[in-house]
PDB file of C-alpha atoms in Angstrom:
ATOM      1  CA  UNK A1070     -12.863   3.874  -7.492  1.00 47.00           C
ATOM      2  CA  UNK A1071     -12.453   0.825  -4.977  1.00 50.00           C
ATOM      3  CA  UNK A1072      -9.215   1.290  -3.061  1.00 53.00           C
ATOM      4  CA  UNK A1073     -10.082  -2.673  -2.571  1.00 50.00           C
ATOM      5  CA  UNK A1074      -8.599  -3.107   1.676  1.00 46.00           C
ATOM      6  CA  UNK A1075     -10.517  -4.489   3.992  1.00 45.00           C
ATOM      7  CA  UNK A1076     -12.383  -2.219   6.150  1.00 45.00           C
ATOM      8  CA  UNK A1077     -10.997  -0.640   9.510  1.00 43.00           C
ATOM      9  CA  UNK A1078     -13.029  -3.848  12.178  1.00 44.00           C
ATOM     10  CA  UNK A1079     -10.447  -3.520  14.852  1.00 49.00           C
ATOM     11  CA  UNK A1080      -7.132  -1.932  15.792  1.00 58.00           C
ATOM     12  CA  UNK A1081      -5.440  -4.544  14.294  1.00 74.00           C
ATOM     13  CA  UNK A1082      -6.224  -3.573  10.757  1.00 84.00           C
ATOM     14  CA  UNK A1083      -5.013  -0.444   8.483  1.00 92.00           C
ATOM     15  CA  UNK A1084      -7.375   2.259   7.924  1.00 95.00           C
ATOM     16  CA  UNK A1085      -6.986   3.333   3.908  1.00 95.00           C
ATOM     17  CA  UNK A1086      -8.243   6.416   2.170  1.00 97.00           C
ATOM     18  CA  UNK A1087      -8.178   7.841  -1.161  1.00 96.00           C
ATOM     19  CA  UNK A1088      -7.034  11.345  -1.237  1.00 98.00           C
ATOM     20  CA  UNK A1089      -6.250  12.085  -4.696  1.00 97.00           C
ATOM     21  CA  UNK A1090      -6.981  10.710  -8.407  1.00 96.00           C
ATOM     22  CA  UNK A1091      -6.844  12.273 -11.644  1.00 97.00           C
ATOM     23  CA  UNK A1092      -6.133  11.204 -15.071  1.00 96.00           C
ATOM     24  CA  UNK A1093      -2.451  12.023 -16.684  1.00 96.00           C
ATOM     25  CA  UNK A1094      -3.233  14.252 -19.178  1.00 94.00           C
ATOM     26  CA  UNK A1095      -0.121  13.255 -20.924  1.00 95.00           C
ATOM     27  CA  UNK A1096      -0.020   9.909 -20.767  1.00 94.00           C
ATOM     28  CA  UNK A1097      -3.364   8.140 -23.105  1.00 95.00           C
ATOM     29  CA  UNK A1098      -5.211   5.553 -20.432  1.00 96.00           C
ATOM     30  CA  UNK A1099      -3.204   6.223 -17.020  1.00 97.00           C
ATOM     31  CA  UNK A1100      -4.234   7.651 -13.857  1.00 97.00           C
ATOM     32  CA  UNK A1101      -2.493   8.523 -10.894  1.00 97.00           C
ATOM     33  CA  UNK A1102      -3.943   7.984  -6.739  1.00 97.00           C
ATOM     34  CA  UNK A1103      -2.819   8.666  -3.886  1.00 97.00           C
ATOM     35  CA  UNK A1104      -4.219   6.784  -0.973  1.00 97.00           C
ATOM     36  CA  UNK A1105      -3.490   7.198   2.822  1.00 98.00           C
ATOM     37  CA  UNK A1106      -2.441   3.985   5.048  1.00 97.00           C
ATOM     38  CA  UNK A1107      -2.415   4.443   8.506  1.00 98.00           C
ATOM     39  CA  UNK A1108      -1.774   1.899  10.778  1.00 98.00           C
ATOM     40  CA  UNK A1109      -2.562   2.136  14.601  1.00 97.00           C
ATOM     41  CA  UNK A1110       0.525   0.782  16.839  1.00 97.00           C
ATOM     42  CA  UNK A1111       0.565  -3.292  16.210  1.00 96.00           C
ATOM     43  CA  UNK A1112      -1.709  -3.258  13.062  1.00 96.00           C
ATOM     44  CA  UNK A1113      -0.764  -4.511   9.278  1.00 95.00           C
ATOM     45  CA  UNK A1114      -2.283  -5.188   6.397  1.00 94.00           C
ATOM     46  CA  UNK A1115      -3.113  -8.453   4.749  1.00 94.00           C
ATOM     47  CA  UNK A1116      -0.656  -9.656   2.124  1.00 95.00           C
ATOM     48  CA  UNK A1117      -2.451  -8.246  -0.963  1.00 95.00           C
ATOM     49  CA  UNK A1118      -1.339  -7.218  -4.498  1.00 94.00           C
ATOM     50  CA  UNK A1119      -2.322  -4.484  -6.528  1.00 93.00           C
ATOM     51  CA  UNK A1120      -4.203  -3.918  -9.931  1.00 92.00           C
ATOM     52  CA  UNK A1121      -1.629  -5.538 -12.567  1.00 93.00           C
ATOM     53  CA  UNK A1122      -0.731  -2.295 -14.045  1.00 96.00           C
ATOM     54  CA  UNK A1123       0.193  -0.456 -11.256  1.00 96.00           C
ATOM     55  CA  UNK A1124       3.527   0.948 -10.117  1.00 97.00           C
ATOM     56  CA  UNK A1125       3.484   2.345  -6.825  1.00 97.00           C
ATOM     57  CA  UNK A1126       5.659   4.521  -4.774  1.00 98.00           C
ATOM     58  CA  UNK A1127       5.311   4.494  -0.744  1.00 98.00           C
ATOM     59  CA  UNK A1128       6.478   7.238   1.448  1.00 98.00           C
ATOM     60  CA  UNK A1129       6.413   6.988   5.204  1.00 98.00           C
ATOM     61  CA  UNK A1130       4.689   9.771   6.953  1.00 98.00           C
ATOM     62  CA  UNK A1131       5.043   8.944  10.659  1.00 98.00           C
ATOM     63  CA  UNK A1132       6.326   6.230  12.316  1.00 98.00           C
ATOM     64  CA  UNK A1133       8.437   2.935  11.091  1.00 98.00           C
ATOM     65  CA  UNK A1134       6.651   0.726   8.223  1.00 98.00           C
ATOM     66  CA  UNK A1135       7.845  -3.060   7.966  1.00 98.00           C
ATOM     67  CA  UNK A1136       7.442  -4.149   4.494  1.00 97.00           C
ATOM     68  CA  UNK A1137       8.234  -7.133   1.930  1.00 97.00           C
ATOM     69  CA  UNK A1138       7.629  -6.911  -1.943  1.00 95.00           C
ATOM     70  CA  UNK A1139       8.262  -9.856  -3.057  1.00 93.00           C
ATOM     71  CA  UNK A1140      10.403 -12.265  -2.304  1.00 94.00           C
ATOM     72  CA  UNK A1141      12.949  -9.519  -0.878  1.00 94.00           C
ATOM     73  CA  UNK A1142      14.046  -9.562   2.519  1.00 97.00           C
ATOM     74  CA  UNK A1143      11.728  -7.605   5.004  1.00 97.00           C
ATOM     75  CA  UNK A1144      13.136  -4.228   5.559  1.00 98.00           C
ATOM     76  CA  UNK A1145      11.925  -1.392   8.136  1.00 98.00           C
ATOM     77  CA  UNK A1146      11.746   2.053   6.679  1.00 98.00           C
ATOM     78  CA  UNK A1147      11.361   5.002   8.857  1.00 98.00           C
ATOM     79  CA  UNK A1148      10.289   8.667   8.264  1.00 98.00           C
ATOM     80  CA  UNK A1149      11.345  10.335   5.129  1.00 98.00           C
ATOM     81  CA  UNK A1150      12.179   6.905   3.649  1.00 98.00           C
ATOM     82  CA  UNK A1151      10.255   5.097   1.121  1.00 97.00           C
ATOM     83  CA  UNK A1152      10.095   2.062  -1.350  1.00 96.00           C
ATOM     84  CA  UNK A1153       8.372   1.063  -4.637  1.00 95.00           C
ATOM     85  CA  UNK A1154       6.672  -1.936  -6.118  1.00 95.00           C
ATOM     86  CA  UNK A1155       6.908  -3.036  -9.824  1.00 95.00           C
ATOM     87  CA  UNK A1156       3.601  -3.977 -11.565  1.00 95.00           C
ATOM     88  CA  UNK A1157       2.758  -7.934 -10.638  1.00 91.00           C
ATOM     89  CA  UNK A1158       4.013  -7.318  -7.057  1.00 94.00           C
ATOM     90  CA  UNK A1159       3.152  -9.518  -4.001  1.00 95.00           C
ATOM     91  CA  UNK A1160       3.267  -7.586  -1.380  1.00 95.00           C
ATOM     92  CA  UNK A1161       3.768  -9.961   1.689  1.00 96.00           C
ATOM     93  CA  UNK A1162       4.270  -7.560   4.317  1.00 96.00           C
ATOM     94  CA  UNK A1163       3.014  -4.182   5.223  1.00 96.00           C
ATOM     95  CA  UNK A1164       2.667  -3.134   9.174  1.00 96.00           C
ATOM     96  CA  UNK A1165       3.124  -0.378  11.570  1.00 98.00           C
ATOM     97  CA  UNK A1166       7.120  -1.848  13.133  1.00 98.00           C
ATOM     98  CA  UNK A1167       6.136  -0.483  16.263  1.00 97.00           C
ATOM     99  CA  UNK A1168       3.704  -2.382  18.759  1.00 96.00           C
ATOM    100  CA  UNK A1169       2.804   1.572  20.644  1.00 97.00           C
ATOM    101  CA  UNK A1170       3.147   3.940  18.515  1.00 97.00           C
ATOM    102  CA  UNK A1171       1.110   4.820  15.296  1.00 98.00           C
ATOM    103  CA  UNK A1172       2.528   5.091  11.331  1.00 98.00           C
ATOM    104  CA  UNK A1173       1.291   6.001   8.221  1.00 98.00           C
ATOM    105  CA  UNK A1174       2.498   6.159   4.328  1.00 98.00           C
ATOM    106  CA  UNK A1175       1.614   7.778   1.547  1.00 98.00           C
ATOM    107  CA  UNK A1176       1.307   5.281  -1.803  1.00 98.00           C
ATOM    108  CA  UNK A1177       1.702   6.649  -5.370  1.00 98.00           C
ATOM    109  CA  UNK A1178       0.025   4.756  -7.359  1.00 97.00           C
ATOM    110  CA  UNK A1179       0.069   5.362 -11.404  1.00 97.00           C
ATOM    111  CA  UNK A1180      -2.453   2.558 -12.924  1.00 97.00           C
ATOM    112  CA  UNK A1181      -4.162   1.926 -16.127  1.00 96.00           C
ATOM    113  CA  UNK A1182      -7.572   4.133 -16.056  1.00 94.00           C
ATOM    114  CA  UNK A1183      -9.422   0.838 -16.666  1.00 94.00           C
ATOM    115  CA  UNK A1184      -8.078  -0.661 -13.719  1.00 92.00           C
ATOM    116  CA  UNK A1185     -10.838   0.207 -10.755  1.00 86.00           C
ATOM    117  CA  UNK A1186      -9.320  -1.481  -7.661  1.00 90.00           C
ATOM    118  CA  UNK A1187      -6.181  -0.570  -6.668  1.00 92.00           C
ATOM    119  CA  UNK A1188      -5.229  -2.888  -3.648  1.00 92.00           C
ATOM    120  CA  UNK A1189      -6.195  -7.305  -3.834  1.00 91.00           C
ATOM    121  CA  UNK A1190      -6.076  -9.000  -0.618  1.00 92.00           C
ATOM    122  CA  UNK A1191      -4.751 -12.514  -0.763  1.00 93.00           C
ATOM    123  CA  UNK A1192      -7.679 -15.224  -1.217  1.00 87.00           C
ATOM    124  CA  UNK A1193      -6.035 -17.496   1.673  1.00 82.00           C
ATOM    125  CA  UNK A1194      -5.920 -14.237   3.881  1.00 66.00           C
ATOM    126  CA  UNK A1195      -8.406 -13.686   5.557  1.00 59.00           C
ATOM    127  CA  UNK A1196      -8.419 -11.562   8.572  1.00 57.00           C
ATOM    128  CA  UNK A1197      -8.797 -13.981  12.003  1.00 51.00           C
TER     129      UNK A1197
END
């Protein structure tokens, strides 16, 4: 399965990794993933969306993540806290809030088995 972010080139970008997938025995054609985001102090990640049926759930692991779904306002969410996105998101925003200190999140993702990459970066964003 392609988890779909661009690639770890500097300490400016997030570093992603799948860490859990398995079907949903109950539920005909969906799959569940987990996937890892960590973000070195100062990095983000490209505004991307993800695979159209996918509902996610993020939970912040360390750190403070700044993040805007949509066309909500940007909103900082520290340990313990967490957000979701609705299927069709745009997810504008997604960085560590701090400029020295590293974060990470955990995102839920339950998606159509068909579906193989989660995460889409923007065409028009490409990394400079």
């Amino acid at each position: 399965m392609a988890v779909g972010a661009s690639p770890a080139t500097a300490q400016d970008q997030e570093q992603v990794k799948l860490v859990f997938e398995h079907a949903l025995p109950n539920v005909e054609g969906k799959r569940i993933a987990a996937v890892l985001v960590s973000y070195p102090p100062g990095s983000k990640s490209l505004p991307h969306r993800h695979a159209e049926s996918a509902f996610i759930y993020a939970y912040v692991l360390s750190g403070a993540i700044r993040s805007q779904v949509g066309n909500d306002p940007a909103q900082v969410y520290h340990i313990g806290e967490g957000f979701y996105e609705t299927p069709g998101s745009h997810h504008r925003i997604s960085e560590n809030a701090s400029d020295t200190e590293p974060a990470s999140l955990l995102a839920v993702f339950v998606v159509d088995s068909k579906d193989g990459t989660l995460t889409i970066p923007d065409k028009d964003a490409a990394p400079k």
